[in-house]
Each structure stands twice: as structure tokens, then as C-alpha cells.
Amino acid sequence: MRAVYTGGEGEITEKKSRFIATVRPVESEEEAVAFIAEMRKKYWDARHNCSAFVIGRSQELSRCSDDGEPSQTAGRPMLDVLLKEELHNTAVVVTRYFGGTLLGTGGLVRAYQKAVRQGLANSVIIDKKPGRTLTIQTDYNGLGKIQYILAQQNIFTIDTEYAEAVELHVMVPLGAGDRLTEDITEATGGAARYIWGQEVEFAVIDKEIKIFEKKC
């Protein structure tokens, strides 16, 4: 599930009109509505504050507003960008300061979409995946073998604890657990032990694992 982790801003100018896009992650319609109201208050002197948002695992809730621009020239084109990028739980407001020259319907559509893309380019977008935490207990003789298997199967290590034995805390994508434990069991002669944790969602951000509570 693609989503905005950290929102950003982007600005373009078309025929002296300024288009300022502000992107923000949201978890509900109430959050999206509050964000839109915040932007309208911040840019109270602008001609338009057009908006779009999409919420839900299946993008089941979406709304958009032209905020006074000609129908279908702002909000819907902005929403189309979010949908095309397959984003979830994301809202965007594009603020327009009118520059005195009319852009026409086609020009408005292109300008609002370009502004949204610029805002997204300055945001941090992640790909959330379902997974499950796993603690692998092993002796030091099995450590190297397990680390090799983890690397081969692209399993991310969250943390490693060294004591009399070793505990590796890893994130296993759903569907990859059986193969992983079978290979480790074979490589260690059955010496490794496994403790499965809860099912979560995770993403890789700057080469580090970020864990999110799984949403129903």
C-alpha cells in the first residue's frame, strides 16, 4: 500500500499565477477536512484553495473540490493524480494566487496536476507491506548460516542481541515464513528456535525498518 509518510510542498508558476501544493498523510475524513480548513486559514488571501483526498486500503473514500474554479478543472484532476499514483490515506491542497491571466480549462487542469506532482516529489512516499516479526534464537555456530539465509531471502534484521546465545529480531513478509524457517532449520540441524510476534505493516525508509500497527 503506497502512502505518504512525510508530507511536502511544491510550487509552480503559470502565466504569473502561483500554485502552491501542500501534501499531508491523513487517516480519516475528519483529518482530511481539518487539514483543508487549516490550509484555507493559512492562505486566506488566495483566490482558490482546491483540494483532493483519498482514504482507505481500497481507496474507497475520495473527495475533491474545485473551490470556485470552473467545474472539473482543479479538484478532479488533482484526485486523478493521487489515484494514478495508487496512493492511500493522502490529502493535497493546491492554493492559487491569481496572476491576472486566464489559463483556460486545459491550462488549469495541467497546472493543478503539475502542482500536485511537485508536492508529491517533495514528500516521502513509502510502500507499506504486511509482515510479521520473528525472533530467531541460535548458538554462535549457527549465526553466520542464519545471516546468510536472511540476506539471500531479503529478510530485514531489526535488531540482534548477543548473550550466551544469539537472538535475531527480523521482519518477515507475509507468505515468506515457511520457507525461511525450513531453510534455517535445515542449515542449523534443527538447533534454531523461533518465536513469532504480531502481524504488522512495515516499510523500508532510508534503509531502516519502520513498523506500523496493522489497520483492520
Tab-separated table of C-alpha atoms in Angstrom, residues 1 27 57 128 198-202 210-216:
chain	number	residue	atom	x	y	z
A	1	MET	CA	0.000	0.000	0.000
A	27	GLU	CA	-6.088	8.550	8.392
A	57	ARG	CA	-6.979	0.358	1.830
A	128	LYS	CA	3.632	-0.441	3.314
A	198	GLN	CA	2.283	-9.997	15.881
A	199	GLU	CA	1.221	-9.255	12.333
A	200	VAL	CA	2.060	-5.668	11.374
A	201	GLU	CA	2.689	-3.441	8.397
A	202	PHE	CA	6.202	-2.299	7.610
A	210	LYS	CA	9.604	1.281	10.165
A	211	ILE	CA	6.824	-0.757	11.786
A	212	PHE	CA	3.180	0.301	11.800
A	213	GLU	CA	0.247	-1.211	13.649
A	214	LYS	CA	-1.844	-3.200	11.233
A	215	LYS	CA	-5.130	-1.471	10.382
A	216	CYS	CA	-8.285	-3.564	10.235
